[in-house]
Short mmCIF file of C-alpha atoms and ligand atoms in Angstrom, two decimals:
data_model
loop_
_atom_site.label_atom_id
_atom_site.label_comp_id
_atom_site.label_asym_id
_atom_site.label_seq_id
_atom_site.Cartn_x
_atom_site.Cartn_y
_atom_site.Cartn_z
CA UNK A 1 20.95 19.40 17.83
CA UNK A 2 19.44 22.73 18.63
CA UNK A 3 16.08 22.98 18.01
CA UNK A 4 12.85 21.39 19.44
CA UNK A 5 12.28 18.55 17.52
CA UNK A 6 14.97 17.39 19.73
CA UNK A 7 12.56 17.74 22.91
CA UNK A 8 9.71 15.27 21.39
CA UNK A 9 11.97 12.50 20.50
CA UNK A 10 13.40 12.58 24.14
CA UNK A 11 12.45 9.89 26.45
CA UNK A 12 9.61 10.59 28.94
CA UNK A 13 10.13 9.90 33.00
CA UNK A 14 12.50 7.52 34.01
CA UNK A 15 9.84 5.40 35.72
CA UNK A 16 7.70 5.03 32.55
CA UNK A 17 11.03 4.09 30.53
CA UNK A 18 11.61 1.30 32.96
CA UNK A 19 10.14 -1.53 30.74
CA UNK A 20 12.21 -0.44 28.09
CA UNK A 21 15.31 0.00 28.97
CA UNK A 22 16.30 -3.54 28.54
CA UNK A 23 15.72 -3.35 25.22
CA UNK A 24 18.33 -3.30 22.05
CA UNK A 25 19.64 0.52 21.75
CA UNK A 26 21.44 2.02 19.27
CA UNK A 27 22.36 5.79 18.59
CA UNK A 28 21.09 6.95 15.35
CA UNK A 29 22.86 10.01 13.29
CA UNK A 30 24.47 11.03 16.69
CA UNK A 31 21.67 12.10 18.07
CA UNK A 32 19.28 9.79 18.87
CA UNK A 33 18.43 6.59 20.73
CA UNK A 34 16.97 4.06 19.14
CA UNK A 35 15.25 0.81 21.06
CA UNK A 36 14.57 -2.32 18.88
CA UNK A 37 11.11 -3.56 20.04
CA UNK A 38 9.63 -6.67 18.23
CA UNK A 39 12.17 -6.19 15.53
CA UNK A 40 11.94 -2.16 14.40
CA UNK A 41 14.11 0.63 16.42
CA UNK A 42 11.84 3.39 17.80
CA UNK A 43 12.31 6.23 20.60
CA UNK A 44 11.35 5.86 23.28
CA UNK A 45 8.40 8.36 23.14
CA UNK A 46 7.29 6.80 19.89
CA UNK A 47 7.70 3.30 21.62
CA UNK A 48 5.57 4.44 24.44
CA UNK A 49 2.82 5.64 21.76
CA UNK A 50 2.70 2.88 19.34
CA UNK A 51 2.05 0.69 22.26
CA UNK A 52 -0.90 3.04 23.74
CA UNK A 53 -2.08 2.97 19.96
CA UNK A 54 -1.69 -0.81 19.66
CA UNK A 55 -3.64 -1.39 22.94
CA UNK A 56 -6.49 1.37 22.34
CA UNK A 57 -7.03 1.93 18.71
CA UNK A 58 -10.33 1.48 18.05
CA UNK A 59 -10.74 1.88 14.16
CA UNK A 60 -13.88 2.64 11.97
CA UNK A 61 -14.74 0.89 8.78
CA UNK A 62 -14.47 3.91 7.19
CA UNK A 63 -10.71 5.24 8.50
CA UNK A 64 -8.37 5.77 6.44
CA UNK A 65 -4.81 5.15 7.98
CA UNK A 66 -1.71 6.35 5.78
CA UNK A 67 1.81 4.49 6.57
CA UNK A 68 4.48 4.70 5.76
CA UNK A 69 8.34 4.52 6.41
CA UNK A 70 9.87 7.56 7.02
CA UNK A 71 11.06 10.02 4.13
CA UNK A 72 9.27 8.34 1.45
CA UNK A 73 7.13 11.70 0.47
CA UNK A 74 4.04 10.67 2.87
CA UNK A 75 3.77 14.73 3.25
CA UNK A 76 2.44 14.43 -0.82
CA UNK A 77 -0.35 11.60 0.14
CA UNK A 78 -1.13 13.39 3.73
CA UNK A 79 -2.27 16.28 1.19
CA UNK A 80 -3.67 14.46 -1.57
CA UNK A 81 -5.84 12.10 0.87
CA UNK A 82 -7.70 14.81 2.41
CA UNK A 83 -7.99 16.79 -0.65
CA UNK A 84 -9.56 13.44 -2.58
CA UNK A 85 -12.28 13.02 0.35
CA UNK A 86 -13.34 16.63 0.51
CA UNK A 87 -15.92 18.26 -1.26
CA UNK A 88 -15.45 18.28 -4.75
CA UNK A 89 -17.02 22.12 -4.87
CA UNK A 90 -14.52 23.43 -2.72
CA UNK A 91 -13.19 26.76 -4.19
CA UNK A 92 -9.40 27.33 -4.12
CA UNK A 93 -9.71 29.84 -1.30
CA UNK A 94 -11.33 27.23 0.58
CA UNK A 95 -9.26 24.44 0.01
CA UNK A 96 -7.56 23.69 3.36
CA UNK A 97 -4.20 23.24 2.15
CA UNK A 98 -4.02 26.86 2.08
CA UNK A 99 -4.21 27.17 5.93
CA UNK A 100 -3.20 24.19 7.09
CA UNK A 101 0.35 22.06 7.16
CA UNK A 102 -0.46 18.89 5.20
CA UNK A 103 0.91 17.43 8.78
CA UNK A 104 -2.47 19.11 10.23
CA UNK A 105 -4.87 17.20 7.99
CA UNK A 106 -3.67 14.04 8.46
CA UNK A 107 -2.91 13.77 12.18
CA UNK A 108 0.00 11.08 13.47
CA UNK A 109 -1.23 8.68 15.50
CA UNK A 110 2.27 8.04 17.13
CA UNK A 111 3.89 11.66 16.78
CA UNK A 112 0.62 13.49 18.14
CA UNK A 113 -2.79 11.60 19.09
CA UNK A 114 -1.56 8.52 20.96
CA UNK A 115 1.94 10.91 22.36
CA UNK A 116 -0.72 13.70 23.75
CA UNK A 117 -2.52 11.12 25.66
CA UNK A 118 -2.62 7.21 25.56
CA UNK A 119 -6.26 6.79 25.54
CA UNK A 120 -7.62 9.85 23.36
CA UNK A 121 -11.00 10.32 22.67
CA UNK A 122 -11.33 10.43 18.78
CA UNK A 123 -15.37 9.74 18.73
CA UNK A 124 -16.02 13.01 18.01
CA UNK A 125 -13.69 13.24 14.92
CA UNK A 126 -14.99 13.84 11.63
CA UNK A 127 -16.25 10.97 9.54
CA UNK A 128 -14.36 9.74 7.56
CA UNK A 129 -11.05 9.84 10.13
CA UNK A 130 -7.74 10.30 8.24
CA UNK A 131 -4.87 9.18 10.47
CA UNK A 132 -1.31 8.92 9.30
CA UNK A 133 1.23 6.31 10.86
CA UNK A 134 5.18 5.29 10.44
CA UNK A 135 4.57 2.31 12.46
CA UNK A 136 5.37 -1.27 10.69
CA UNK A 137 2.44 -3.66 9.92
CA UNK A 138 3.13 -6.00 12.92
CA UNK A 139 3.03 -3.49 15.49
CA UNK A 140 -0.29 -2.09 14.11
CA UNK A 141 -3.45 -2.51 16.34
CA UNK A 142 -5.17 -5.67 15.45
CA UNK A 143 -8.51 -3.36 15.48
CA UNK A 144 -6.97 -2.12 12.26
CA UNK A 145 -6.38 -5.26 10.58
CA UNK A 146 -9.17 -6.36 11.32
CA UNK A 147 -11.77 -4.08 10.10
CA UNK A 148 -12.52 -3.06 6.80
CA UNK A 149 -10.78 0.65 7.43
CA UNK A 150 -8.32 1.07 4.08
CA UNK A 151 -4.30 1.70 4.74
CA UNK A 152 -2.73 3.54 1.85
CA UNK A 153 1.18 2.88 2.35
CA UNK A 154 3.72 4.89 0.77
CA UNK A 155 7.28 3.48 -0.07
CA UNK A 156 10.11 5.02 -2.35
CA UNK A 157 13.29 3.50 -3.43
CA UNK A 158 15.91 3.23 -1.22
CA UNK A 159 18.33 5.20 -2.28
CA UNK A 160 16.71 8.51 -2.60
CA UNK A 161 14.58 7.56 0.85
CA UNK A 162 18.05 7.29 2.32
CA UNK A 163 19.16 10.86 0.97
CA UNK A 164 15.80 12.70 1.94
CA UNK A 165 16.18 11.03 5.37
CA UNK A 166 19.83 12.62 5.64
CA UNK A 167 19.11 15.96 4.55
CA UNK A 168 16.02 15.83 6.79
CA UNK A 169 17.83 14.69 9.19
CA UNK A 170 20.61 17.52 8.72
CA UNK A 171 17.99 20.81 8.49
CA UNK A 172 18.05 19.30 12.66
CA UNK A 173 21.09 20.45 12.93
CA UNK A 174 22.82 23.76 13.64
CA UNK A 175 24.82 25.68 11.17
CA UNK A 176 28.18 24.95 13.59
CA UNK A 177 27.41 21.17 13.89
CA UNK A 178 26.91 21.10 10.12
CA UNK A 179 25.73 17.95 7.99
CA UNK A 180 26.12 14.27 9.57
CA UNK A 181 28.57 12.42 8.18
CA UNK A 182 26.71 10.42 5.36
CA UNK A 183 29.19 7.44 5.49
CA UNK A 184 28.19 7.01 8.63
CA UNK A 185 24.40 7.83 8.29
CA UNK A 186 24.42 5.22 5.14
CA UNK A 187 26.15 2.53 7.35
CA UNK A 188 23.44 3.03 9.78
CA UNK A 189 20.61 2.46 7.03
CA UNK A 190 22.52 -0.07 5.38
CA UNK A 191 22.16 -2.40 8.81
CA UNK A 192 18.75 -1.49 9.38
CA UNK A 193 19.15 0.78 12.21
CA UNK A 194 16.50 4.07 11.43
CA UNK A 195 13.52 5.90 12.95
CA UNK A 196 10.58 2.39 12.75
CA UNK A 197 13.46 0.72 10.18
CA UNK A 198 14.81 -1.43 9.05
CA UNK A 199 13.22 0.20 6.13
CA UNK A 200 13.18 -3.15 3.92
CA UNK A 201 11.46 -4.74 6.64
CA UNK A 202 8.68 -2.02 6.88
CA UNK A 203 8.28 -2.11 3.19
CA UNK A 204 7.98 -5.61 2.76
CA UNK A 205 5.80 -6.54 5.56
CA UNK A 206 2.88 -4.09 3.73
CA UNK A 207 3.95 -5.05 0.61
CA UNK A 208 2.78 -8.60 1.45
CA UNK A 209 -0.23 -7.88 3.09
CA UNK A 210 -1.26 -5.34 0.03
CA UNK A 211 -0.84 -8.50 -1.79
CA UNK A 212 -3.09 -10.83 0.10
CA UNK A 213 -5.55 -8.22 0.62
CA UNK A 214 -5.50 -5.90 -2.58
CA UNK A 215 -9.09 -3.65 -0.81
CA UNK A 216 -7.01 -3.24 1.97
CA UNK A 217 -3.82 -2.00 1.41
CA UNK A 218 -2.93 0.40 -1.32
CA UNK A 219 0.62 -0.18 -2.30
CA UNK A 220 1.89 3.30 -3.95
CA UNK A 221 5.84 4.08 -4.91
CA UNK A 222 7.10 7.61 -5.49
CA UNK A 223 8.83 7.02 -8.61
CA UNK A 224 5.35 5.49 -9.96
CA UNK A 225 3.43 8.92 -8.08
CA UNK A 226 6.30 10.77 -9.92
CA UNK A 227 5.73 9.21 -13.45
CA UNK A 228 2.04 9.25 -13.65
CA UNK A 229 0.75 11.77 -10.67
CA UNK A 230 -2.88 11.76 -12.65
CA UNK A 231 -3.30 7.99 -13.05
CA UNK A 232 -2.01 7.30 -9.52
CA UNK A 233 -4.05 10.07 -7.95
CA UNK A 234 -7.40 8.64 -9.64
CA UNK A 235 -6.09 5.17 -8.34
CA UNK A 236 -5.65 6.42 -4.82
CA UNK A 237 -9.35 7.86 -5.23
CA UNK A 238 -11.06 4.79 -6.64
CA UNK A 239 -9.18 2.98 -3.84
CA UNK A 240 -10.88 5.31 -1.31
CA UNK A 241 -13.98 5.00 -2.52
CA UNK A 242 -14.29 8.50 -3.72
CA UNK A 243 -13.40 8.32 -7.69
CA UNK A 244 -13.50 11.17 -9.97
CA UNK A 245 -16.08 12.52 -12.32
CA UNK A 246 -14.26 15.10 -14.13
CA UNK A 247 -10.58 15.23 -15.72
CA UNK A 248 -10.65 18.77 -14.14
CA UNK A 249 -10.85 17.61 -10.86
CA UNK A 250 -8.13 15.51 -11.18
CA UNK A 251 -6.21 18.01 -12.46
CA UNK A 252 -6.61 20.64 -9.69
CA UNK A 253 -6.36 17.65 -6.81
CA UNK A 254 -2.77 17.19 -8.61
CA UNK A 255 -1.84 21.06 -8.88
CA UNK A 256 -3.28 21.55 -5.09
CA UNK A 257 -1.02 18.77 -3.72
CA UNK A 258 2.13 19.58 -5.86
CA UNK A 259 5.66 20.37 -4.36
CA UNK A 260 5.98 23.77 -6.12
CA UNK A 261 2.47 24.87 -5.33
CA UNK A 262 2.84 23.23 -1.58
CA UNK A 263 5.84 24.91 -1.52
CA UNK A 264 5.43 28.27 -2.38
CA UNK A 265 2.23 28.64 0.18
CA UNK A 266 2.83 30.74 3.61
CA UNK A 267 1.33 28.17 5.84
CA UNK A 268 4.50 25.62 4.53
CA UNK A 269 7.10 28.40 4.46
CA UNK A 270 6.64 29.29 7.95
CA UNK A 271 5.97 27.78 11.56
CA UNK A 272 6.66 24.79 12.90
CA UNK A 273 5.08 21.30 13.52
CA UNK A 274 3.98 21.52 17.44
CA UNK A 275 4.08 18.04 17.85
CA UNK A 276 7.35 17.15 15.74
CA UNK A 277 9.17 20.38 16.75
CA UNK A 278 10.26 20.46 13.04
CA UNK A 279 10.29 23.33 10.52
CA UNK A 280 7.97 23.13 8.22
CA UNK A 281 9.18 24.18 5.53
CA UNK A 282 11.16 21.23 5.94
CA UNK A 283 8.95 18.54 4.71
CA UNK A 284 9.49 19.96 1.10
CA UNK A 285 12.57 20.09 -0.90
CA UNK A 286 13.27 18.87 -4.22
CA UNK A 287 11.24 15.90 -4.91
CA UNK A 288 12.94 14.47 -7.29
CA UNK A 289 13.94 11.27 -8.63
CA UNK A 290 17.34 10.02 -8.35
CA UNK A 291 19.08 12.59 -6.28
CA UNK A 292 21.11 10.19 -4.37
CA UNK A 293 23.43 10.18 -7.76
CA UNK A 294 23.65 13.72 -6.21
CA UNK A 295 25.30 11.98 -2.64
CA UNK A 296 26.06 8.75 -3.01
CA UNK A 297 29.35 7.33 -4.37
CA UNK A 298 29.78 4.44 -7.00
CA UNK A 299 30.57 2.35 -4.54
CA UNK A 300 27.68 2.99 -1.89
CA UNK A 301 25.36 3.06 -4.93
CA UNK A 302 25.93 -0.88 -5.60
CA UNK A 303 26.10 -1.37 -2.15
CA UNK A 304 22.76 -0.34 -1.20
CA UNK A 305 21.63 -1.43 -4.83
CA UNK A 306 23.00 -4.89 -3.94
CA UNK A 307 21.16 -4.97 -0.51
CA UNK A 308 17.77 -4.09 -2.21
CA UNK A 309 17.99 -6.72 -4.71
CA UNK A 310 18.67 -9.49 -2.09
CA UNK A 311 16.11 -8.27 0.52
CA UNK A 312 13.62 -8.04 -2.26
CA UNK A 313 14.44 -11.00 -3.69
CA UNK A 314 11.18 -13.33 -4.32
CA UNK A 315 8.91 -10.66 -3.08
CA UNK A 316 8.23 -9.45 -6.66
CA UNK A 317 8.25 -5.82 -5.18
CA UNK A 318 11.31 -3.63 -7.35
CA UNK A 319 11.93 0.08 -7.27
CA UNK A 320 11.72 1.86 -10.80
CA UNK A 321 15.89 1.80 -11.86
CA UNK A 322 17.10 5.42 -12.06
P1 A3P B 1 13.27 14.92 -1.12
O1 A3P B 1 14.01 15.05 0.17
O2 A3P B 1 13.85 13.90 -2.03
O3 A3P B 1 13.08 16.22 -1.82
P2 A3P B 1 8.14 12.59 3.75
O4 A3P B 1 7.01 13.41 3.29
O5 A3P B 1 7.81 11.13 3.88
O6 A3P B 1 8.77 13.17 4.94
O7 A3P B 1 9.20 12.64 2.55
C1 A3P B 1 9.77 13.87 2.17
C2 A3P B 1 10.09 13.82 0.71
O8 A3P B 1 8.89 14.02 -0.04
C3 A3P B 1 11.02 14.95 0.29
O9 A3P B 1 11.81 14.40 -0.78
C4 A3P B 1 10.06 16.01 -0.19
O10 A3P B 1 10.64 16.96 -1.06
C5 A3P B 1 9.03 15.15 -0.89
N1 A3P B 1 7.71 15.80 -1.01
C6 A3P B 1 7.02 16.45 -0.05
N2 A3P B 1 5.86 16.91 -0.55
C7 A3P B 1 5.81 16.54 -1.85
C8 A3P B 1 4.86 16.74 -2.89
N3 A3P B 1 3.75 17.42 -2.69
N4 A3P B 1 5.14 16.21 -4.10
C9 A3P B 1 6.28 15.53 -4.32
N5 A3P B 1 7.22 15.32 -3.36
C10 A3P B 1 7.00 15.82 -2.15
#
């Protein structure tokens, strides 16, 4: 690994990972350590923040917190959430997208708020607060479950969340190390072990709760985001209390927040994320659906499909079949 991103997934001082270091570890693509905590693998440094978030978190009604697991396209609903709250009037030239890394308008609670400092003052934060999050349901702070703030989670299906994790994963990487192995990679997904995975875990513990408690958790799926981007964006709207008045302002929410128009602006192209050290151009590449037939083999195909189908088994959750 050469490049920063390296340097914020590193553990902090030796005396602060003391607590930890007990914990289950496993190395992840080669690169990194992973500590199981209450069932999901973090780093350390993400460890040390969810529990600073989990013991100060104070939420407001009105916050909207955006999880997800990781590589499931969250970067489409941390630009789509913002652009559904703002103004309706904004111009084009004003819309923030333009200036800002979708990773800017929806701040991490774990990757920047609660990693700059464990007891941040976010009082004088715009109202509504947008926050984004990769932490799983459990290890949420109970001031979030508890009020009436709304949690739009993102999922994907496993496959192609497995392939966008690995070629994220690779763009980490420097031209002489090359790709990671993906045999090994998928074995690694395949028992659970990931950045806050197991991923079936993470999915099914909001999947239940959105469930239960339909006004508080918004379930979305890429492939359904994918198929109908209109009628999911005006659900994700109505959900947040902010629904549309005009077809045209659905439609130029949807162009905003697109992959070629994200894509193609200078703000994406260049730079990187401060707190993630990663590139952000990064965060967008093909979007599609079904690109693990791209990577995967037959066999790894039924494996994984296999996997899915007895995890999900009696939790009436299924990814679209591609
Ligand atoms: P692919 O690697 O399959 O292309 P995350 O945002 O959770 O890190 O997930 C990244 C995935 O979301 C990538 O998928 C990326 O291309 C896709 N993505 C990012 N922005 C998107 C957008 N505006 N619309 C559709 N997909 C997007």
């Amino acid at each position: 690994m050469s490049v920063p991103f390296f340097s914020t997934f590193q553990t902090t001082s030796s005396i602060e990972n003391a607590p930890f270091v007990h914990l289950p570890r496993a190395k992840w693509v080669g690169a990194f350590d992973l500590y199981q905590w209450e069932g999901f693998w973090y780093t350390l440094p993400r460890l040390h923040a969810t529990i600073a978030l989990q013991n100060h978190f104070k939420s407001l009604d009105d916050d909207v917190i955006l999880a997800s697991s990781i590589k499931t396209g969250t970067t489409w609903i941390k630009a789509l959430i913002p652009s559904i709250m703002a103004d309706r009037i904004l111009t084009d030239e004003q819309d923030p997208l333009l200036t800002n890394h979708p990773n800017v308008l929806t701040p991490s609670l774990e990757f920047k708020i609660y990693r700059e400092n464990t007891t941040p003052n976010l009082s004088e934060m715009q109202s509504p607060r947008l926050f984004r999050t990769h932490v799983p349901y459990r290890a949420l702070p109970e001031s979030i479950k508890n009020s009436k703030c709304r949690i739009v989670y993102m999922s994907r299906s496993p496959k192609d969340t497995f392939v966008s994790m690995w070629h994220f994963l690779n763009t980490l990487r420097s031209d002489e190390e090359g790709p990671f192995p993906i045999e090994e990679a998928f074995e690694s997904f395949c028992d659970g072990v990931s950045a806050f995975g197991p991923f079936f875990d993470h999915v099914l513990e909001y999947w239940k709760v959105s469930l239960e408690k339909p006004n508080k958790i918004l379930f979305l799926t890429y492939e359904e985001m994918k198929h109908d981007p209109k009628g999911q964006v005006k659900r994700l709207a109505e959900f947040l209390g902010r629904p549309f008045e005009k077809e045209e302002e659905v439609d130029k929410v949807v162009w905003r927040c697109s992959l070629e128009r994200l894509k193609s602006l200078d703000v994406n192209k260049e730079g990187i994320d401060p707190w993630e050290g990663i590139a952000h151009h990064a965060y967008f590449r093909r979007g599609t659906v079904g690109d693990w037939k791209n990577h995967l083999t037959d066999e790894m195909a039924s494996r994984l499909d296999e996997i899915t189908r007895m995890k999900l088994e009696g939790s009436g959750l299924s990814f679209q079949k591609v």
